Tab-separated table of C-alpha atoms in Angstrom:
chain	number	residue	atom	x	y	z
R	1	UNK	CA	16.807	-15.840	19.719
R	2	UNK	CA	16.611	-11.928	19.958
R	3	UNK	CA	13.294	-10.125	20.286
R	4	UNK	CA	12.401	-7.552	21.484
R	5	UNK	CA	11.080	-6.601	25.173
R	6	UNK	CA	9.778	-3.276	25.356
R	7	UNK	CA	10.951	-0.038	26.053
R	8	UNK	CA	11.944	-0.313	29.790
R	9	UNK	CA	12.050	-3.506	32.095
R	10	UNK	CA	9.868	-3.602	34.648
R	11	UNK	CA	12.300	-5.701	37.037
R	12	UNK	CA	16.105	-6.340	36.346
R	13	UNK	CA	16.555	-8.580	33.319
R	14	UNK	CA	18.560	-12.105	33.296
R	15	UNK	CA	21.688	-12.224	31.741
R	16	UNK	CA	19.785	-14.099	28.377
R	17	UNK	CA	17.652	-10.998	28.469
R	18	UNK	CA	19.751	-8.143	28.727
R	19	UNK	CA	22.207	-9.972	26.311
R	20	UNK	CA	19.576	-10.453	23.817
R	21	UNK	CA	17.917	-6.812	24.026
R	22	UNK	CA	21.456	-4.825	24.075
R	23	UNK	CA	22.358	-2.949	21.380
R	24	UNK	CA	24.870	-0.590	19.599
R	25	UNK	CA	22.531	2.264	20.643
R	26	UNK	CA	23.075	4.755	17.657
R	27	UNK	CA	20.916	7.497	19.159
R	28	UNK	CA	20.302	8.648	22.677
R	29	UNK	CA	17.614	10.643	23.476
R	30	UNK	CA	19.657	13.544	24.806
R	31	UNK	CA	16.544	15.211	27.269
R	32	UNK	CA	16.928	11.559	29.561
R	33	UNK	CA	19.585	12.090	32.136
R	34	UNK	CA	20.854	9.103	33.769
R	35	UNK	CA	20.369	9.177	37.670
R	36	UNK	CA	23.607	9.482	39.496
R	37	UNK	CA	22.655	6.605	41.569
R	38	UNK	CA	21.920	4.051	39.056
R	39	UNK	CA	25.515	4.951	36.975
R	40	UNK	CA	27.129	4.029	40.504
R	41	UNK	CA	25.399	0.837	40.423
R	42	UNK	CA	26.690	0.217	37.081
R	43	UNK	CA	30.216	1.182	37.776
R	44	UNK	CA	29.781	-0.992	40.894
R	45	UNK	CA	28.636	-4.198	39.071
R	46	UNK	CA	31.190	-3.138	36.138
R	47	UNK	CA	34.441	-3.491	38.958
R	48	UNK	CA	33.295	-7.131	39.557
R	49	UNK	CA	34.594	-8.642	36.400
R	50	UNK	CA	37.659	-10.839	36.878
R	51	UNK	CA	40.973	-9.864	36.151
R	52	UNK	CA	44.275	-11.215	35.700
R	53	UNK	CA	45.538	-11.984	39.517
R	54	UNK	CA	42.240	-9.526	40.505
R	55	UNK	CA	44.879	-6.692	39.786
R	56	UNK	CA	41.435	-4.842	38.314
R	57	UNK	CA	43.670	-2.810	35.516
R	58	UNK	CA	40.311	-0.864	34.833
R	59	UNK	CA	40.122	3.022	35.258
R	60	UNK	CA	36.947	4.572	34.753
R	61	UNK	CA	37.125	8.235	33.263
R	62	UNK	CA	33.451	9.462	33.747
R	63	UNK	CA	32.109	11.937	31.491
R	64	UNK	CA	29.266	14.426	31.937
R	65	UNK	CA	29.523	17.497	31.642
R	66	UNK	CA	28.014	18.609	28.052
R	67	UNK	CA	30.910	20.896	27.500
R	68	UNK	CA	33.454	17.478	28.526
R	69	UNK	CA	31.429	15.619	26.336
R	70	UNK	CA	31.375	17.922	22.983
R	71	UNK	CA	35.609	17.834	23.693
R	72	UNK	CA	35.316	13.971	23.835
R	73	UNK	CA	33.179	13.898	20.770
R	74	UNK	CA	35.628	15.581	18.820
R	75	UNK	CA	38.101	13.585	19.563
R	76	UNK	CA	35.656	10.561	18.425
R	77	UNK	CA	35.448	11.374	14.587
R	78	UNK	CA	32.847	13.868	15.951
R	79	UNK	CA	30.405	11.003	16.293
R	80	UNK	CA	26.815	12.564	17.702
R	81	UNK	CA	26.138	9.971	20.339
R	82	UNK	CA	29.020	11.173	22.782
R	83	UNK	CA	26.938	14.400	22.917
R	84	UNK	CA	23.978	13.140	23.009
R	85	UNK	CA	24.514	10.358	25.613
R	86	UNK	CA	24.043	11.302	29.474
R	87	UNK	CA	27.481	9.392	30.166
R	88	UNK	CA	30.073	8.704	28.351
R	89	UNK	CA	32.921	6.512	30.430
R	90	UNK	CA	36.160	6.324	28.812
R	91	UNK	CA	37.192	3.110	29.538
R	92	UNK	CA	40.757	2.867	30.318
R	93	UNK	CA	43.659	0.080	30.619
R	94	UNK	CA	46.154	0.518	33.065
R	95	UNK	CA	49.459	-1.178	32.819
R	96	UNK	CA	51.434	-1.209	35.895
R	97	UNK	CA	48.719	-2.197	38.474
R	98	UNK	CA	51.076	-4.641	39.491
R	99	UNK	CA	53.795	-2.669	40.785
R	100	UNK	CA	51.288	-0.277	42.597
R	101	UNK	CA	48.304	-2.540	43.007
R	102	UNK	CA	49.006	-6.093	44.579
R	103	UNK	CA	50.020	-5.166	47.576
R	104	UNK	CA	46.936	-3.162	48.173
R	105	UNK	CA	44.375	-6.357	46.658
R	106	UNK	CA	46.822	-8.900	48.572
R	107	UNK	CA	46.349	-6.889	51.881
R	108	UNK	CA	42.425	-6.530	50.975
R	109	UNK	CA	41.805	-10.376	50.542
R	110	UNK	CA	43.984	-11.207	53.518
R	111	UNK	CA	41.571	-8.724	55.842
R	112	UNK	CA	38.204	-10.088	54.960
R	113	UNK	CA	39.574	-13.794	55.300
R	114	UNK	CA	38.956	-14.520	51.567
R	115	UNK	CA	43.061	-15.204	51.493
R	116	UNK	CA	45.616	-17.084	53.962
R	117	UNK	CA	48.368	-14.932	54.398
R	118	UNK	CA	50.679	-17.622	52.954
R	119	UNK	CA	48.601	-17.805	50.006
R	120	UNK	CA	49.246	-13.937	49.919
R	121	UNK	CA	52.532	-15.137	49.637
R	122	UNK	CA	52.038	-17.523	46.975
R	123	UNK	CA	50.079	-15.081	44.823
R	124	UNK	CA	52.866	-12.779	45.170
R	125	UNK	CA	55.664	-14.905	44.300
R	126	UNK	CA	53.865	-16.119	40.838
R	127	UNK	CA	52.589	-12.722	40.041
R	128	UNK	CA	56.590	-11.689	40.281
R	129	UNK	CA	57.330	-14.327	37.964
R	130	UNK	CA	54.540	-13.574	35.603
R	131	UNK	CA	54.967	-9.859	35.156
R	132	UNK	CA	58.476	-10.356	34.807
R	133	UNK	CA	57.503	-11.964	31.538
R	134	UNK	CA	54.849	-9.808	29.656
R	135	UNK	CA	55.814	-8.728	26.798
R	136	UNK	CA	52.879	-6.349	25.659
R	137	UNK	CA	51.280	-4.698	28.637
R	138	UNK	CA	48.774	-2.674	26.561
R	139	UNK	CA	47.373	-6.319	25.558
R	140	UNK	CA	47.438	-7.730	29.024
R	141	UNK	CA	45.797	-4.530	30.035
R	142	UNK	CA	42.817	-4.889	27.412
R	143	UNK	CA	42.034	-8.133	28.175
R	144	UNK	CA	40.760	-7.430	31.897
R	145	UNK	CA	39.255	-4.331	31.092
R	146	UNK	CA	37.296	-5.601	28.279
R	147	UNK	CA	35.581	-7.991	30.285
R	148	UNK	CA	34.699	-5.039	32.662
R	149	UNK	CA	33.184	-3.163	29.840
R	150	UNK	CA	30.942	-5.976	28.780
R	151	UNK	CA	29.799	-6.474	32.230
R	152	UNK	CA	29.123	-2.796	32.314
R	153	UNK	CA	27.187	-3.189	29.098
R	154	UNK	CA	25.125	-5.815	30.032
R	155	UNK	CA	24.868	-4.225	33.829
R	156	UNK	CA	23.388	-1.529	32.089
R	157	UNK	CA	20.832	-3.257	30.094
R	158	UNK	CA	19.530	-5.158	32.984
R	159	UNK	CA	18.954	-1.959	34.624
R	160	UNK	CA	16.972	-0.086	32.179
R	161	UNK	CA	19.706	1.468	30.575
R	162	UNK	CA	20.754	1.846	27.049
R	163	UNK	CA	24.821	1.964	26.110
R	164	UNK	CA	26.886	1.828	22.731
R	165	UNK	CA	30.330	1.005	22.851
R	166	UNK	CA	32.878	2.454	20.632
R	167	UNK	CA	36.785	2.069	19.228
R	168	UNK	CA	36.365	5.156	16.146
R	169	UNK	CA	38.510	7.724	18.074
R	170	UNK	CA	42.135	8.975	17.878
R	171	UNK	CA	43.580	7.572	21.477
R	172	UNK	CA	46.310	10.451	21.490
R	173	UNK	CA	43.586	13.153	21.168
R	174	UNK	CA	41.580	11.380	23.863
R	175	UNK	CA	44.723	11.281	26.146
R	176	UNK	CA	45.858	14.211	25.652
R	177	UNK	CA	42.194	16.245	26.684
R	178	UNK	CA	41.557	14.197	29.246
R	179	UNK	CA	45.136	14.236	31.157
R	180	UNK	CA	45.526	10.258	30.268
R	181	UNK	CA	48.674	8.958	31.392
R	182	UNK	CA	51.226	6.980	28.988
R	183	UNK	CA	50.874	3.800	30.994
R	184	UNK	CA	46.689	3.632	29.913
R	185	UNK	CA	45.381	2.201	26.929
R	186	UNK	CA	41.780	3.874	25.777
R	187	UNK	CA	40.804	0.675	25.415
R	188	UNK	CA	37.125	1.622	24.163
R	189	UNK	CA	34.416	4.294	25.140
R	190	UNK	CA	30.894	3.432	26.178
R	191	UNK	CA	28.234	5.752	26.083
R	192	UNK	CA	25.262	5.119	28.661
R	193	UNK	CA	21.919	6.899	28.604
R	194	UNK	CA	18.562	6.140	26.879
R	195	UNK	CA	17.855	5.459	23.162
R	196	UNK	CA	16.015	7.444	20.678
R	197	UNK	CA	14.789	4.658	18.327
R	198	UNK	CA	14.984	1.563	18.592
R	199	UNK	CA	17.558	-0.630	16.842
R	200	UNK	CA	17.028	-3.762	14.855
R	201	UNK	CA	18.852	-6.729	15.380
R	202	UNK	CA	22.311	-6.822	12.708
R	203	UNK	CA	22.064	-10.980	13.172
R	204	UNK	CA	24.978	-13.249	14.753
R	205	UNK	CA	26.600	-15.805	11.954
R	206	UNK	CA	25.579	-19.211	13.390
R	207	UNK	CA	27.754	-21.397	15.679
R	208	UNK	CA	29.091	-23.369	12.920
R	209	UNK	CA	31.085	-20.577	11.777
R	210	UNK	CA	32.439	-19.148	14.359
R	211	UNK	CA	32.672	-22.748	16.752
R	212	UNK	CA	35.365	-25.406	16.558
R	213	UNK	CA	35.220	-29.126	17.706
R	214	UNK	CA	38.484	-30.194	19.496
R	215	UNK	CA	40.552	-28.690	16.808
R	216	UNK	CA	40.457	-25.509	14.718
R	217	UNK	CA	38.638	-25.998	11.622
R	218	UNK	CA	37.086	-28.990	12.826
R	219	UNK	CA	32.918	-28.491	12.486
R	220	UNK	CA	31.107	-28.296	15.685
R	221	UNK	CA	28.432	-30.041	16.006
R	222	UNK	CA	26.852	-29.401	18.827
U	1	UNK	CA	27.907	-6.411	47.482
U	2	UNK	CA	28.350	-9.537	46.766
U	3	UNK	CA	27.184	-12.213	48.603
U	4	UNK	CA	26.422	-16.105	47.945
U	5	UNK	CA	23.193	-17.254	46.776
U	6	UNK	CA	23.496	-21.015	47.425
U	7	UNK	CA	24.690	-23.715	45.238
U	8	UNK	CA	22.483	-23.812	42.032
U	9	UNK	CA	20.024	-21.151	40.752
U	10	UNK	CA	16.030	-21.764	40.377
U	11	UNK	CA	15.929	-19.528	38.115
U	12	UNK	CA	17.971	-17.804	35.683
U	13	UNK	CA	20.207	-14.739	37.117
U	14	UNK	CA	19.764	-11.603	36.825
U	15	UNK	CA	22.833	-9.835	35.165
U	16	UNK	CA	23.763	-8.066	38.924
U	17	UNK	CA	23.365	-11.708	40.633
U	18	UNK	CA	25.224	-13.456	38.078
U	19	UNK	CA	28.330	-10.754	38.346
U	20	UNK	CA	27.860	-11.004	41.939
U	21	UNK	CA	28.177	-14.686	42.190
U	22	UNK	CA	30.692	-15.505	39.108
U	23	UNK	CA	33.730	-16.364	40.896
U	24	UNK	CA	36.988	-17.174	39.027
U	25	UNK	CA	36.856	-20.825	39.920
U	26	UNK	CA	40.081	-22.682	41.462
U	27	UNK	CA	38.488	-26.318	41.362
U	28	UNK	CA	35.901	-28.153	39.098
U	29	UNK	CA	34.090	-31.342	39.983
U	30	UNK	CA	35.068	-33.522	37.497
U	31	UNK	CA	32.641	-35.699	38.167
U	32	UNK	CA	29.764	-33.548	36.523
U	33	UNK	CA	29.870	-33.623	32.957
U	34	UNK	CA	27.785	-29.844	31.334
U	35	UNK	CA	24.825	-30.665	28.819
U	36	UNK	CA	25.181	-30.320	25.459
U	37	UNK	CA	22.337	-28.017	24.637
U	38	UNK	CA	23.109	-26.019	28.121
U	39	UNK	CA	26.677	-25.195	26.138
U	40	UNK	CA	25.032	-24.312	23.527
U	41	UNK	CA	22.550	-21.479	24.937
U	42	UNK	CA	25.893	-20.105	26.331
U	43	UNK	CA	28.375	-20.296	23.556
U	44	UNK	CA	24.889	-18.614	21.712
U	45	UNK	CA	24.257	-15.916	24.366
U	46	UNK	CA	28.557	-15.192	24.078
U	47	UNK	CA	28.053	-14.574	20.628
U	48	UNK	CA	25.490	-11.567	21.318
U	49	UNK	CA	28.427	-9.450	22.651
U	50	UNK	CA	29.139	-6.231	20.460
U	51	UNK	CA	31.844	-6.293	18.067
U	52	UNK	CA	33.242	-3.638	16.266
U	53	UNK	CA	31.234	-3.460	12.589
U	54	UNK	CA	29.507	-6.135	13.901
U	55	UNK	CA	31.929	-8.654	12.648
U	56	UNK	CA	32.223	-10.863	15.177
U	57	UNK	CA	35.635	-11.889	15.261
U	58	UNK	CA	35.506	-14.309	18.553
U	59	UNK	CA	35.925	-18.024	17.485
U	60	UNK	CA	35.315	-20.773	20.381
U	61	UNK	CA	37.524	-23.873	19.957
U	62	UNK	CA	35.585	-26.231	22.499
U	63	UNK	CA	37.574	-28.617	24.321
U	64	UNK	CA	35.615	-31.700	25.739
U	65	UNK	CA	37.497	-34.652	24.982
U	66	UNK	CA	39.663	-35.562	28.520
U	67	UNK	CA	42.658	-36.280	26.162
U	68	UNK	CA	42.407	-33.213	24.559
U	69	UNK	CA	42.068	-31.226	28.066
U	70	UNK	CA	45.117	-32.798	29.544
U	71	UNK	CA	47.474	-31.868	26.221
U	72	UNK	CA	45.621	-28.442	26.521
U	73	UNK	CA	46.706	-28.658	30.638
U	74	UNK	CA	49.913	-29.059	29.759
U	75	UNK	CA	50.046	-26.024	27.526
U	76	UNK	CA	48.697	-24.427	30.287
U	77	UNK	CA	51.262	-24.225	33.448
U	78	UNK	CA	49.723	-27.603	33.980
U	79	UNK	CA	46.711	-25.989	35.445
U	80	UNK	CA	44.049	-29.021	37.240
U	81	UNK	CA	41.304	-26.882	36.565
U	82	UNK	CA	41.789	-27.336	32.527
U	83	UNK	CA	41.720	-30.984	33.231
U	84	UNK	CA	39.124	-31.183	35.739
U	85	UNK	CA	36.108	-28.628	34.006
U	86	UNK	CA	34.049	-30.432	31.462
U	87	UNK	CA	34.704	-28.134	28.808
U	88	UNK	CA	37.565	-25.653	28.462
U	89	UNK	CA	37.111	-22.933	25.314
U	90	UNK	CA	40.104	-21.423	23.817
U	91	UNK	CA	38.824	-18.135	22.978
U	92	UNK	CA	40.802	-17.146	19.616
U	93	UNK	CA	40.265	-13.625	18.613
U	94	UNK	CA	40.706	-13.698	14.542
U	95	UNK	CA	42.450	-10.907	13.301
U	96	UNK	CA	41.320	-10.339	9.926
U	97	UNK	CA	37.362	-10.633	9.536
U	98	UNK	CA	37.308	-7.791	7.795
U	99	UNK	CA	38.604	-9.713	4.579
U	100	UNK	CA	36.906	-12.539	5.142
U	101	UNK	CA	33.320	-11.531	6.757
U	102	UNK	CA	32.664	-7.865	5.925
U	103	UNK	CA	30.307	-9.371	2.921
U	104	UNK	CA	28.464	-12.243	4.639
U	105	UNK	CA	27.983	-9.827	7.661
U	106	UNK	CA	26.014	-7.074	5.644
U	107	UNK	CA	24.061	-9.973	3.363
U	108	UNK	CA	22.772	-11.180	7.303
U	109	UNK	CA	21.669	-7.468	7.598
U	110	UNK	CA	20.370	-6.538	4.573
U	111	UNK	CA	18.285	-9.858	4.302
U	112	UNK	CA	16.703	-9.809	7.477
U	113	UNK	CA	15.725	-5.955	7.033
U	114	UNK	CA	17.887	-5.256	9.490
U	115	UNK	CA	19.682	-2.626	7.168
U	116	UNK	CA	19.120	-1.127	4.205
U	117	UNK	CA	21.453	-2.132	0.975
U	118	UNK	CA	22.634	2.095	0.528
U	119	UNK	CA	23.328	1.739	4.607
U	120	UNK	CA	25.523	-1.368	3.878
U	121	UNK	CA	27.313	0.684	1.272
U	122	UNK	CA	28.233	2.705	3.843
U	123	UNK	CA	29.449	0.136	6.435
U	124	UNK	CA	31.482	-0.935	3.415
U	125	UNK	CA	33.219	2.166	2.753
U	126	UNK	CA	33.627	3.169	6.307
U	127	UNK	CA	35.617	-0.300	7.111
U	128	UNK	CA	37.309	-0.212	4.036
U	129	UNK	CA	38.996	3.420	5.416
U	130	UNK	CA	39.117	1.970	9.144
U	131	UNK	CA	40.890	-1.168	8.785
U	132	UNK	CA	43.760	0.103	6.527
U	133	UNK	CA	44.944	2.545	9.433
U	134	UNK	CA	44.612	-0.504	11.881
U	135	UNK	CA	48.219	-1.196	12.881
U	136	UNK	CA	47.796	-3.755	15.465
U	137	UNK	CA	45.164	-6.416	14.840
U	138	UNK	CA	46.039	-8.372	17.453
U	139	UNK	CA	44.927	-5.684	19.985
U	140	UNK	CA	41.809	-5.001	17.773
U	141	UNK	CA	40.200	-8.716	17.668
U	142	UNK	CA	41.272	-9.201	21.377
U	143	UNK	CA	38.523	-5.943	22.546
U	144	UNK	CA	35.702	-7.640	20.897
U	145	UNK	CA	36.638	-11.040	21.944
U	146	UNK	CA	36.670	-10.759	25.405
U	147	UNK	CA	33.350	-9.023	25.709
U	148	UNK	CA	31.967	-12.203	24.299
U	149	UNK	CA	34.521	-14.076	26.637
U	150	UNK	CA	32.825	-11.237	29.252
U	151	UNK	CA	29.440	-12.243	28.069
U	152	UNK	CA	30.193	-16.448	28.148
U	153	UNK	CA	30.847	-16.191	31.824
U	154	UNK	CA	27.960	-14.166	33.163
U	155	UNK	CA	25.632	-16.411	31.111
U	156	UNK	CA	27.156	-19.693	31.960
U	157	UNK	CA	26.652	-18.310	36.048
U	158	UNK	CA	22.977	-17.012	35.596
U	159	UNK	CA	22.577	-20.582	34.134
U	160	UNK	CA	24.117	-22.049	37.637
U	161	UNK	CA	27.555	-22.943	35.260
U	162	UNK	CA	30.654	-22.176	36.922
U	163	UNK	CA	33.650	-20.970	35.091
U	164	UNK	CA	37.553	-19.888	35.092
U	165	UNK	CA	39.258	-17.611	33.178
U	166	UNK	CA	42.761	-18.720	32.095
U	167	UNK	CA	45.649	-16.426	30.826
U	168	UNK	CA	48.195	-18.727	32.025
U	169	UNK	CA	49.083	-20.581	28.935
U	170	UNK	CA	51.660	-20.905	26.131
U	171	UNK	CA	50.104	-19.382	23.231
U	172	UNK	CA	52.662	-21.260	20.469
U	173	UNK	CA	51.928	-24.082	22.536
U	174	UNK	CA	48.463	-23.709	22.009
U	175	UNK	CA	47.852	-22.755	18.863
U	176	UNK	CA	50.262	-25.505	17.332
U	177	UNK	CA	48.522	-28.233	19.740
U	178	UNK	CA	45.014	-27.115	18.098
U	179	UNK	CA	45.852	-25.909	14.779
U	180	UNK	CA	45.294	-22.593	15.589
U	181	UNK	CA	46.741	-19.847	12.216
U	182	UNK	CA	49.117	-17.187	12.630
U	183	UNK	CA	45.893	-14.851	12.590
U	184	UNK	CA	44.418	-15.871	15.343
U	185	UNK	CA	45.070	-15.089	19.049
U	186	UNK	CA	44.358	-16.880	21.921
U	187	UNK	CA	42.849	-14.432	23.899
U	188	UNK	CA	42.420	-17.008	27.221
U	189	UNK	CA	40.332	-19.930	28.116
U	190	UNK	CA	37.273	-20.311	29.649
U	191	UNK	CA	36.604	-23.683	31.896
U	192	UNK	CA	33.299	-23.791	32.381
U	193	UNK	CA	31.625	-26.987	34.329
U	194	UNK	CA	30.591	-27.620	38.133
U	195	UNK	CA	32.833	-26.357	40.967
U	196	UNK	CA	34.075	-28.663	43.800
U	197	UNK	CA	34.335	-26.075	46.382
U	198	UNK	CA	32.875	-22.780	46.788
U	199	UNK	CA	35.505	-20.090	46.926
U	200	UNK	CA	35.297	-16.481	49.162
U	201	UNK	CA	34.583	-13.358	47.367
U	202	UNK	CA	38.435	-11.816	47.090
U	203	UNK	CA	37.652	-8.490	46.919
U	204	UNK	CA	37.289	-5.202	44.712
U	205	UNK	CA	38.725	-1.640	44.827
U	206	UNK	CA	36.133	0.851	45.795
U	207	UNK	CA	35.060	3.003	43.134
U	208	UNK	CA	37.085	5.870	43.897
U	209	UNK	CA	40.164	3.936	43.220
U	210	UNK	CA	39.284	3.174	39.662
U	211	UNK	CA	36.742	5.991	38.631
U	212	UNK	CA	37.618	9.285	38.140
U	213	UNK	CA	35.407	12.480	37.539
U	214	UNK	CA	35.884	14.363	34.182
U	215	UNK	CA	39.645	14.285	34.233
U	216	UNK	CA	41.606	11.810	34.803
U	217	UNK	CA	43.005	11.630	38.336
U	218	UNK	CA	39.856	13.975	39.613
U	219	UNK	CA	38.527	12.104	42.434
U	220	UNK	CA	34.752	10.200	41.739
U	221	UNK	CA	32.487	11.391	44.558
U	222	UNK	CA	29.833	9.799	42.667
């Protein structure tokens, strides 16, 4: 399915599209700067990813500044592309939005009329019950903002703009440079800018390895 | 930003309108069964998210039989929605492809000139190192699985499929219900299908409640 569509699209791409022209960018071409206005737009379209009880654990750290940037990279196995990139966003997890963030979203939803105040209520009551129970908040955490990054990703690519996403970095480091609180997980960094060279496609393994039918280990078919 | 398009797209979405339009859906018609190849292109388009080393350790268990949904309801808070969507896919992140795929992965590569065999060697001996400091896999497998979970919604909605995703469940429920391993996590469902009723945007935080400037806790200004 993936081929190639030129170096910049000349209107914003379709999901298929961007999803089949992303890639791991493993150069940027570190003369591009990214325009302040598009990154917004990014972020913006990033933030509408669901989340668990739209509790929206994702924190955005936004890097730019070269110096910031050379300090991230050595944090990140002193991998090129966080200097070379125009952005780097560390993508954070936060833990606790639910003791500091529903009633905030509750009172949000119940002003534009997307929420009955006695569904507020509802919400509230489950979400008490629910938290009460979670056992590994880092995990919870990830889950969320994972699905924010990919939307960022693919955001991104629609746009014009190149990212790579990345997990080789010491988390401890990262925290500690960047003033990261205990209760966020650096759940990945993603690097946003333009590429150098283009990338060839690595391949997918087909569907029937990595698709079930009804039961695990059962082929799918289709 | 968001606003509603109407009920079906001409065309497919663009990766903003898609994110803008995706809503976590409460009710599917259950009358309207999804196409088999439609599935298909998005299960396919899910499995172009990034991974990390490329090695793809999402795996889809596709529900579509009604008995099947309504044992998987009941592992899941007895949710309508997982009985009511066409298809519901229990997203399983798999925690050790490294053992199992590393090799198959960098034949794909190397055979489709994708990568050269001394690069591969590489790969090889950089995942070798990586993966023995990896303490929790669990946490590992879930990042790349919900990107393609991520990437599964936003192409089901620019192909006018609704979806929901689930993180109400019972994960030993689950995973002994479907045969799931020990090494595997459920990561959370997907319905995916036709929805009865359209449902209100419910909100985001503005971008200066989740993005910070340089450090964290430095206000974004943009």
């Amino acid at each position: 399915m993936p081929e190639v569509l030129g170096p910049t699209p000349p209107r914003p791409l379709t999901v298929e599209e961007a999803a089949t022209r992303r890639r791991a960018t493993p150069t940027f071409d570190s003369s591009r700067g990214l325009d302040s206005d598009l990154l917004e737009k990014i972020l913006r379209l990033a933030t509408l990813a669901p989340s668990s009880t739209n509790l929206q654990p994702w924190r955005f750290l936004v890097v730019r500044d070269p110096a910031n940037r050379r300090r991230l990279q050595s944090c990140a196995r002193n991998q090129p592309k966080v200097g070379q990139a125009s952005v780097v966003v560390i993508v954070l997890g936060y833990h606790h939005p639910d003791r500091t963030h529903l009633e905030p979203m509750l009172a949000l939803q119940v002003e534009s009329g997307a929420c009955t105040p006695e569904r507020a209520a509802e919400i509230r009551g489950r979400a008490a019950s629910g938290f009460r129970d979670l056992t590994d908040r880092a995990l919870w955490a990830t889950r969320s903002t994972m699905l924010a990054a990919a939307t960022m990703m693919l955001a991104a690519e629609s746009l014009g703009v190149a990212s790579a996403p990345m997990e080789g970095f010491d988390e401890e480091a990262v925290k500690r440079e960047f003033g990261v609180p205990e209760d966020h997980s650096v759940c990945c960094l993603v690097a946003l800018g333009y590429a150098a060279v283009e990338k060839p496609f690595p391949g997918r393994f087909d569907l029937d390895e990595v698709c079930y039918a009804e039961h695990f280990g059962r082929p799918w078919t289709g």
